Amino acid sequence: MNRTHIGMGLVSKPLFLFRLSLCLFFLHHSPTKAEDFNAKNRTRSLASNCNWFRGKWVYDPSYPLYDPFKCPFIDPEFNCQKYGRPDGNYLKYRWQPFSCSLPRFNGVYFLRKWRGKKIMFVGDSLSLNQFQSLICMIQAWVPTSHISYIKRDGLTSVTFLSYDVKILLYRTPYLVDVVRNRFGRVLKLDSIRGGDAWKGMDMLIFNTWHWWTHTGRSQPFDYMEEGGKTWKDMNRMIAYYKGLTTWGRWVNRNVDPSKTKVFFQGISPTHYEGKEWNQPTQSCTRQTQPFFGTRYPAGTPMAWVVVNKVLSRIKKPVYLLDVTGLSQYRKDAHPSAYSGLHSGTDCSHWCLPGLPDTWNQILYAALFG
């Protein structure tokens, strides 16, 4: 991850930043703390005695859960089979928790239970990945169902009309606002004006992380702002913590748990650097099998620690889809060169069918398991 120096505007808060950095450092490097966080969030994460997130990948010839050529909702960037990926074993792996089994996804049951309700994914292209996966998984169960599809600036909706179930995607890479003023584009770490569009949903699935690491030409802002103070840049992990804390306050103020279930997708890993799984000369390119070790060599990413720290302070129930570990094993599941959108090597997003289907199976287990 690219790291930048803390802006001069933060010098007035050195003690705060030192304590924050020190706290995050010890959380990241202390297995006991990490385990405490995980144990605490399991009770908040899923309504089950099973830990869905500890397990292994097993070959299952009955997979995948849908045919990519029969689902019209897959974007070119995720449609690996359409764009020439020659191998197919990556489609055949099923996640098997150690202490239980995930319930088999049933799209008809899902639609019946959520009849008349609205579900919204909020986040970046990883949210798009999971959003399209869920639609394909459901559509495979009701292939002749009448569906309304609407896409406009930053908002996409798919409605299964016979059940009046609407699934939406609100694109926002940071959750907090990016606005343009006379200085340029500003990432406002303490503002979520876009949150008005999230209200009134029966289920919200949030995600943000990857864009917080972008620098240079791929960075869609020129400055950061918080509390009326502006910086050219700051340590991105601290900025992420601040932005997520603002989102947490939004949840506390705006979510009624009796009406709305809230999920956080968790940290989706990348596989650009093979040293993370002890193959330093490789990336996700030409990977055809998962990592089968008992512990992923790269360990827990710092962003995971930040997410857990913020979630532990939110008063309203937010259920963590802790997909990091099980996704780290899937170095084989990226589009790599087989994308209809990215010209280079894509080791960030995931092929569909593929890994996001498992994320949605865990979501299904959390709701109905």
CSV table of C-alpha atoms in Angstrom, one decimal:
chain,number,residue,atom,x,y,z
A,1,MET,CA,0.0,0.0,0.0
A,2,ASN,CA,1.3,3.5,-0.8
A,3,ARG,CA,1.9,5.5,2.3
A,4,THR,CA,2.2,9.3,2.5
A,5,HIS,CA,3.6,11.6,5.1
A,6,ILE,CA,1.2,13.3,7.5
A,7,GLY,CA,0.3,16.8,6.4
A,8,MET,CA,1.5,19.8,8.3
A,9,GLY,CA,-2.0,20.6,9.4
A,10,LEU,CA,-1.9,17.6,11.8
A,11,VAL,CA,1.0,18.9,13.8
A,12,SER,CA,-1.4,20.5,16.2
A,13,LYS,CA,-2.6,17.1,17.2
A,14,PRO,CA,0.6,15.1,17.6
A,15,LEU,CA,-0.4,13.4,20.8
A,16,PHE,CA,-3.8,12.2,19.3
A,17,LEU,CA,-2.1,10.9,16.2
A,18,PHE,CA,0.7,9.2,18.2
A,19,ARG,CA,-1.9,7.5,20.4
A,20,LEU,CA,-4.0,6.5,17.5
A,21,SER,CA,-1.0,5.1,15.5
A,22,LEU,CA,0.3,3.3,18.6
A,23,CYS,CA,-3.1,1.8,19.3
A,24,LEU,CA,-3.5,0.6,15.8
A,25,PHE,CA,0.0,-0.8,15.8
A,26,PHE,CA,-0.5,-2.9,18.9
A,27,LEU,CA,-3.9,-4.1,17.7
A,28,HIS,CA,-2.3,-5.2,14.5
A,29,HIS,CA,0.7,-6.9,16.0
A,30,SER,CA,-1.1,-8.5,19.0
A,31,PRO,CA,-2.8,-11.9,18.2
A,32,THR,CA,-4.6,-11.7,21.5
A,33,LYS,CA,-6.2,-8.3,20.6
A,34,ALA,CA,-7.1,-9.5,17.2
A,35,GLU,CA,-8.7,-12.6,18.6
A,36,ASP,CA,-10.6,-10.5,21.1
A,37,PHE,CA,-11.9,-8.3,18.4
A,38,ASN,CA,-13.0,-11.3,16.3
A,39,ALA,CA,-14.7,-13.0,19.2
A,40,LYS,CA,-16.5,-9.9,20.1
A,41,ASN,CA,-17.7,-9.3,16.6
A,42,ARG,CA,-18.9,-12.9,16.1
A,43,THR,CA,-21.7,-12.2,18.4
A,44,ARG,CA,-22.6,-9.1,16.4
A,45,SER,CA,-21.7,-10.5,13.1
A,46,LEU,CA,-24.0,-13.4,12.5
A,47,ALA,CA,-27.1,-14.8,14.2
A,48,SER,CA,-25.5,-18.3,14.6
A,49,ASN,CA,-23.3,-20.3,16.8
A,50,CYS,CA,-21.2,-21.2,13.8
A,51,ASN,CA,-18.1,-19.2,12.8
A,52,TRP,CA,-18.7,-19.0,9.1
A,53,PHE,CA,-15.3,-17.4,8.4
A,54,ARG,CA,-13.0,-20.1,9.6
A,55,GLY,CA,-12.7,-23.0,7.2
A,56,LYS,CA,-11.2,-24.3,4.0
A,57,TRP,CA,-11.9,-24.4,0.2
A,58,VAL,CA,-13.0,-27.7,-1.1
A,59,TYR,CA,-13.6,-28.9,-4.7
A,60,ASP,CA,-17.3,-29.3,-5.5
A,61,PRO,CA,-18.3,-30.4,-9.0
A,62,SER,CA,-21.9,-29.1,-8.5
A,63,TYR,CA,-20.5,-25.5,-8.6
A,64,PRO,CA,-20.8,-22.8,-9.8
A,65,LEU,CA,-24.2,-21.6,-8.6
A,66,TYR,CA,-25.2,-20.1,-11.9
A,67,ASP,CA,-24.1,-20.0,-15.6
A,68,PRO,CA,-22.3,-16.7,-16.5
A,69,PHE,CA,-23.7,-16.9,-20.0
A,70,LYS,CA,-27.3,-16.9,-18.7
A,71,CYS,CA,-27.0,-14.0,-16.3
A,72,PRO,CA,-27.2,-10.7,-18.2
A,73,PHE,CA,-26.1,-8.5,-15.3
A,74,ILE,CA,-22.4,-9.3,-15.1
A,75,ASP,CA,-20.2,-6.4,-16.1
A,76,PRO,CA,-17.4,-7.1,-18.6
A,77,GLU,CA,-14.8,-6.5,-15.9
A,78,PHE,CA,-16.0,-9.6,-13.9
A,79,ASN,CA,-17.0,-11.9,-16.8
A,80,CYS,CA,-13.9,-13.9,-17.0
A,81,GLN,CA,-15.3,-16.8,-19.0
A,82,LYS,CA,-16.7,-14.5,-21.7
A,83,TYR,CA,-13.4,-12.8,-22.1
A,84,GLY,CA,-11.3,-15.9,-22.6
A,85,ARG,CA,-10.2,-17.4,-19.3
A,86,PRO,CA,-9.1,-20.9,-20.4
A,87,ASP,CA,-9.3,-22.7,-17.0
A,88,GLY,CA,-12.5,-23.5,-15.0
A,89,ASN,CA,-11.4,-25.1,-11.8
A,90,TYR,CA,-11.7,-21.8,-10.0
A,91,LEU,CA,-15.4,-22.0,-10.5
A,92,LYS,CA,-15.6,-25.3,-8.6
A,93,TYR,CA,-14.5,-24.4,-5.1
A,94,ARG,CA,-16.9,-24.2,-2.2
A,95,TRP,CA,-16.2,-22.7,1.2
A,96,GLN,CA,-16.5,-25.2,4.0
A,97,PRO,CA,-16.5,-23.8,7.6
A,98,PHE,CA,-14.7,-26.1,10.1
A,99,SER,CA,-17.6,-26.2,12.6
A,100,CYS,CA,-20.7,-26.4,10.4
A,101,SER,CA,-21.9,-26.1,6.8
A,102,LEU,CA,-23.2,-23.1,5.0
A,103,PRO,CA,-26.9,-23.5,4.1
A,104,ARG,CA,-27.4,-23.9,0.3
A,105,PHE,CA,-28.6,-20.7,-1.3
A,106,ASN,CA,-32.2,-20.7,-2.3
A,107,GLY,CA,-33.2,-17.7,-4.5
A,108,VAL,CA,-37.0,-18.4,-4.2
A,109,TYR,CA,-36.8,-18.6,-0.5
A,110,PHE,CA,-34.8,-15.3,-0.4
A,111,LEU,CA,-37.4,-13.5,-2.5
A,112,ARG,CA,-40.3,-14.8,-0.5
A,113,LYS,CA,-38.7,-13.7,2.8
A,114,TRP,CA,-37.8,-10.3,1.5
A,115,ARG,CA,-41.0,-9.7,-0.5
A,116,GLY,CA,-41.8,-6.0,-0.7
A,117,LYS,CA,-38.4,-4.9,0.7
A,118,LYS,CA,-35.5,-2.9,-0.5
A,119,ILE,CA,-31.8,-3.9,-0.2
A,120,MET,CA,-29.0,-1.5,-1.0
A,121,PHE,CA,-25.3,-2.1,-1.5
A,122,VAL,CA,-23.3,1.0,-0.7
A,123,GLY,CA,-19.6,1.3,-1.7
A,124,ASP,CA,-17.1,0.9,-4.5
A,125,SER,CA,-16.6,-1.7,-7.3
A,126,LEU,CA,-16.3,-4.5,-4.7
A,127,SER,CA,-19.9,-3.6,-3.8
A,128,LEU,CA,-20.7,-3.9,-7.5
A,129,ASN,CA,-19.0,-7.3,-7.5
A,130,GLN,CA,-21.2,-8.5,-4.7
A,131,PHE,CA,-24.3,-6.8,-6.0
A,132,GLN,CA,-24.1,-8.5,-9.4
A,133,SER,CA,-23.3,-11.8,-7.8
A,134,LEU,CA,-26.4,-11.7,-5.6
A,135,ILE,CA,-28.6,-10.8,-8.6
A,136,CYS,CA,-27.2,-13.7,-10.7
A,137,MET,CA,-27.6,-16.1,-7.8
A,138,ILE,CA,-31.3,-15.2,-7.4
A,139,GLN,CA,-32.0,-15.0,-11.1
A,140,ALA,CA,-30.8,-18.6,-11.6
A,141,TRP,CA,-33.7,-19.7,-9.4
A,142,VAL,CA,-36.3,-17.6,-11.2
A,143,PRO,CA,-35.0,-17.5,-14.8
A,144,THR,CA,-38.4,-16.5,-16.3
A,145,SER,CA,-39.1,-13.8,-13.6
A,146,HIS,CA,-40.0,-10.3,-14.9
A,147,ILE,CA,-37.2,-8.0,-13.9
A,148,SER,CA,-36.8,-4.2,-14.0
A,149,TYR,CA,-33.3,-2.9,-14.5
A,150,ILE,CA,-32.5,0.8,-14.1
A,151,LYS,CA,-29.1,2.4,-14.2
A,152,ARG,CA,-28.3,6.1,-13.8
A,153,ASP,CA,-25.7,8.3,-12.3
A,154,GLY,CA,-24.2,6.4,-9.4
A,155,LEU,CA,-27.4,4.4,-8.7
A,156,THR,CA,-28.4,1.0,-10.2
A,157,SER,CA,-31.5,-0.9,-9.3
A,158,VAL,CA,-32.8,-4.4,-10.1
A,159,THR,CA,-36.4,-5.3,-9.1
A,160,PHE,CA,-37.8,-8.8,-9.2
A,161,LEU,CA,-41.3,-7.6,-10.0
A,162,SER,CA,-43.3,-10.7,-9.1
A,163,TYR,CA,-41.9,-10.4,-5.5
A,164,ASP,CA,-41.5,-6.7,-5.4
A,165,VAL,CA,-37.9,-7.1,-4.1
A,166,LYS,CA,-35.6,-4.2,-5.1
A,167,ILE,CA,-31.8,-4.6,-4.9
A,168,LEU,CA,-29.9,-1.4,-5.4
A,169,LEU,CA,-26.3,-0.3,-5.7
A,170,TYR,CA,-25.2,3.2,-4.6
A,171,ARG,CA,-21.6,3.9,-5.9
A,172,THR,CA,-19.5,5.8,-3.5
A,173,PRO,CA,-15.8,4.8,-3.1
A,174,TYR,CA,-15.2,6.4,0.3
A,175,LEU,CA,-18.7,6.5,1.9
A,176,VAL,CA,-17.8,10.0,3.0
A,177,ASP,CA,-18.2,12.9,0.5
A,178,VAL,CA,-15.9,14.1,-2.2
A,179,VAL,CA,-16.9,17.7,-3.2
A,180,ARG,CA,-15.5,20.3,-5.5
A,181,ASN,CA,-14.8,23.8,-4.3
A,182,ARG,CA,-12.6,26.7,-5.4
A,183,PHE,CA,-9.4,24.8,-4.4
A,184,GLY,CA,-10.2,21.6,-6.2
A,185,ARG,CA,-11.7,18.2,-5.2
A,186,VAL,CA,-11.9,17.7,-1.4
A,187,LEU,CA,-12.4,14.4,0.5
A,188,LYS,CA,-14.5,15.5,3.5
A,189,LEU,CA,-13.6,13.0,6.2
A,190,ASP,CA,-16.4,14.3,8.5
A,191,SER,CA,-19.3,14.6,6.0
A,192,ILE,CA,-21.8,12.2,4.5
A,193,ARG,CA,-24.4,14.2,2.6
A,194,GLY,CA,-24.9,11.3,0.2
A,195,GLY,CA,-26.3,9.3,3.1
A,196,ASP,CA,-29.8,10.7,2.5
A,197,ALA,CA,-30.1,8.2,-0.3
A,198,TRP,CA,-29.5,5.2,2.0
A,199,LYS,CA,-32.4,5.9,4.3
A,200,GLY,CA,-35.6,3.9,4.1
A,201,MET,CA,-33.8,0.6,3.1
A,202,ASP,CA,-34.6,-2.7,4.8
A,203,MET,CA,-31.0,-3.9,4.4
A,204,LEU,CA,-27.8,-2.0,3.9
A,205,ILE,CA,-24.5,-3.7,2.9
A,206,PHE,CA,-21.6,-1.2,3.1
A,207,ASN,CA,-18.0,-1.4,1.8
A,208,THR,CA,-15.0,0.9,1.5
A,209,TRP,CA,-11.3,0.4,1.5
A,210,HIS,CA,-9.4,0.0,-1.8
A,211,TRP,CA,-9.8,3.7,-2.9
A,212,TRP,CA,-8.2,4.9,0.3
A,213,THR,CA,-4.8,3.6,-1.0
A,214,HIS,CA,-5.0,5.3,-4.4
A,215,THR,CA,-2.5,8.0,-5.1
A,216,GLY,CA,-1.3,10.0,-8.1
A,217,ARG,CA,-3.6,10.1,-11.2
A,218,SER,CA,-5.9,7.4,-9.8
A,219,GLN,CA,-6.7,9.6,-6.7
A,220,PRO,CA,-10.0,11.4,-7.2
A,221,PHE,CA,-9.4,14.2,-4.7
A,222,ASP,CA,-6.8,17.0,-4.3
A,223,TYR,CA,-7.2,17.7,-0.5
A,224,MET,CA,-8.6,16.2,2.6
A,225,GLU,CA,-10.8,18.1,5.1
A,226,GLU,CA,-12.0,17.6,8.6
A,227,GLY,CA,-13.4,20.0,11.2
A,228,GLY,CA,-12.9,23.0,8.9
A,229,LYS,CA,-9.1,22.2,8.5
A,230,THR,CA,-7.7,21.2,5.1
A,231,TRP,CA,-4.6,19.0,4.4
A,232,LYS,CA,-2.9,18.1,1.1
A,233,ASP,CA,-2.6,14.5,2.4
A,234,MET,CA,-2.2,12.5,5.5
A,235,ASN,CA,-1.4,8.9,6.5
A,236,ARG,CA,-4.1,6.9,4.6
A,237,MET,CA,-4.8,4.5,7.5
A,238,ILE,CA,-5.5,7.4,9.8
A,239,ALA,CA,-7.7,9.0,7.1
A,240,TYR,CA,-9.6,5.6,6.7
A,241,TYR,CA,-10.1,5.5,10.5
A,242,LYS,CA,-11.5,9.0,10.4
A,243,GLY,CA,-13.8,8.4,7.5
A,244,LEU,CA,-15.1,5.1,8.9
A,245,THR,CA,-15.7,6.8,12.2
A,246,THR,CA,-17.9,9.4,10.4
A,247,TRP,CA,-19.8,6.5,8.8
A,248,GLY,CA,-20.3,4.9,12.2
A,249,ARG,CA,-21.8,8.1,13.5
A,250,TRP,CA,-24.2,8.2,10.5
A,251,VAL,CA,-25.3,4.6,11.4
A,252,ASN,CA,-25.9,5.6,15.0
A,253,ARG,CA,-28.0,8.6,14.1
A,254,ASN,CA,-29.9,7.3,11.2
A,255,VAL,CA,-30.5,3.5,11.4
A,256,ASP,CA,-33.5,2.0,13.2
A,257,PRO,CA,-32.4,-1.6,13.9
A,258,SER,CA,-36.1,-2.7,14.1
A,259,LYS,CA,-36.5,-1.7,10.5
A,260,THR,CA,-33.1,-2.0,8.9
A,261,LYS,CA,-30.3,-4.6,9.0
A,262,VAL,CA,-26.8,-3.3,8.5
A,263,PHE,CA,-23.8,-5.3,7.2
A,264,PHE,CA,-20.3,-4.3,6.5
A,265,GLN,CA,-18.6,-6.2,3.7
A,266,GLY,CA,-15.2,-6.4,5.4
A,267,ILE,CA,-11.8,-6.0,3.7
A,268,SER,CA,-11.4,-7.6,0.3
A,269,PRO,CA,-7.7,-8.5,-0.3
A,270,THR,CA,-5.7,-8.1,-3.5
A,271,HIS,CA,-3.1,-10.5,-4.9
A,272,TYR,CA,-0.6,-8.4,-6.8
A,273,GLU,CA,2.4,-9.5,-4.8
A,274,GLY,CA,3.1,-13.2,-4.6
A,275,LYS,CA,5.4,-12.7,-1.6
A,276,GLU,CA,2.2,-12.5,0.5
A,277,TRP,CA,1.7,-16.3,-0.1
A,278,ASN,CA,5.5,-17.1,-0.3
A,279,GLN,CA,5.8,-16.9,-4.1
A,280,PRO,CA,7.6,-13.6,-4.5
A,281,THR,CA,7.9,-13.7,-8.3
A,282,GLN,CA,4.2,-14.3,-8.9
A,283,SER,CA,0.9,-12.4,-8.9
A,284,CYS,CA,-2.7,-13.5,-9.5
A,285,THR,CA,-1.8,-14.1,-13.2
A,286,ARG,CA,-2.1,-17.7,-14.2
A,287,GLN,CA,-3.1,-18.8,-10.7
A,288,THR,CA,-5.5,-21.8,-11.0
A,289,GLN,CA,-5.8,-23.0,-7.4
A,290,PRO,CA,-6.5,-21.5,-4.0
A,291,PHE,CA,-3.8,-21.2,-1.3
A,292,PHE,CA,-4.2,-24.3,0.7
A,293,GLY,CA,-2.1,-23.6,3.7
A,294,THR,CA,-3.5,-23.4,7.2
A,295,ARG,CA,-2.6,-19.7,7.7
A,296,TYR,CA,-2.1,-17.1,5.0
A,297,PRO,CA,1.5,-15.9,5.3
A,298,ALA,CA,0.8,-12.2,4.9
A,299,GLY,CA,-1.3,-12.2,8.0
A,300,THR,CA,-4.1,-9.8,8.9
A,301,PRO,CA,-4.2,-6.5,7.0
A,302,MET,CA,-4.1,-3.3,9.0
A,303,ALA,CA,-7.4,-2.2,7.4
A,304,TRP,CA,-9.1,-5.1,9.1
A,305,VAL,CA,-7.9,-3.9,12.4
A,306,VAL,CA,-9.3,-0.4,11.7
A,307,VAL,CA,-12.7,-1.8,10.6
A,308,ASN,CA,-13.0,-3.9,13.8
A,309,LYS,CA,-12.0,-1.0,16.0
A,310,VAL,CA,-14.7,1.3,14.4
A,311,LEU,CA,-17.4,-1.4,14.5
A,312,SER,CA,-16.7,-2.1,18.2
A,313,ARG,CA,-17.6,1.5,18.9
A,314,ILE,CA,-20.9,1.6,17.0
A,315,LYS,CA,-23.9,1.4,19.3
A,316,LYS,CA,-26.3,0.1,16.6
A,317,PRO,CA,-25.9,-3.5,15.5
A,318,VAL,CA,-23.7,-3.7,12.4
A,319,TYR,CA,-23.0,-7.3,11.2
A,320,LEU,CA,-19.5,-7.8,9.9
A,321,LEU,CA,-19.1,-10.1,6.8
A,322,ASP,CA,-15.6,-10.9,7.8
A,323,VAL,CA,-14.5,-12.1,4.3
A,324,THR,CA,-10.8,-11.2,4.5
A,325,GLY,CA,-9.3,-14.5,5.5
A,326,LEU,CA,-11.3,-16.8,3.3
A,327,SER,CA,-10.7,-14.3,0.4
A,328,GLN,CA,-7.0,-14.2,1.0
A,329,TYR,CA,-6.8,-17.9,0.1
A,330,ARG,CA,-8.4,-17.2,-3.4
A,331,LYS,CA,-5.4,-16.0,-5.3
A,332,ASP,CA,-6.9,-17.9,-8.3
A,333,ALA,CA,-10.2,-16.1,-8.4
A,334,HIS,CA,-9.3,-12.7,-9.9
A,335,PRO,CA,-9.9,-11.7,-13.6
A,336,SER,CA,-6.2,-11.1,-14.1
A,337,ALA,CA,-6.0,-10.5,-17.8
A,338,TYR,CA,-9.5,-11.9,-18.6
A,339,SER,CA,-11.4,-8.7,-18.1
A,340,GLY,CA,-13.5,-6.8,-20.7
A,341,LEU,CA,-12.7,-3.5,-19.0
A,342,HIS,CA,-9.2,-3.5,-17.5
A,343,SER,CA,-6.4,-3.7,-20.0
A,344,GLY,CA,-3.7,-4.7,-17.5
A,345,THR,CA,-3.7,-7.3,-14.7
A,346,ASP,CA,-6.7,-7.1,-12.4
A,347,CYS,CA,-5.9,-8.7,-9.0
A,348,SER,CA,-8.4,-6.6,-7.1
A,349,HIS,CA,-11.8,-7.6,-8.4
A,350,TRP,CA,-13.2,-11.1,-8.6
A,351,CYS,CA,-14.5,-13.2,-11.5
A,352,LEU,CA,-18.3,-14.0,-11.6
A,353,PRO,CA,-19.3,-16.7,-10.9
A,354,GLY,CA,-16.7,-16.8,-8.1
A,355,LEU,CA,-15.7,-15.6,-4.7
A,356,PRO,CA,-18.4,-13.0,-4.2
A,357,ASP,CA,-21.0,-15.8,-4.4
A,358,THR,CA,-19.5,-17.1,-1.1
A,359,TRP,CA,-19.9,-13.7,0.4
A,360,ASN,CA,-23.6,-13.8,-0.5
A,361,GLN,CA,-23.9,-17.3,0.8
A,362,ILE,CA,-22.7,-16.1,4.2
A,363,LEU,CA,-25.0,-13.1,3.9
A,364,TYR,CA,-27.8,-15.7,3.3
A,365,ALA,CA,-26.7,-17.7,6.3
A,366,ALA,CA,-26.7,-14.6,8.5
A,367,LEU,CA,-30.2,-13.8,7.5
A,368,PHE,CA,-31.7,-17.3,7.5
A,369,GLY,CA,-29.2,-19.7,9.0
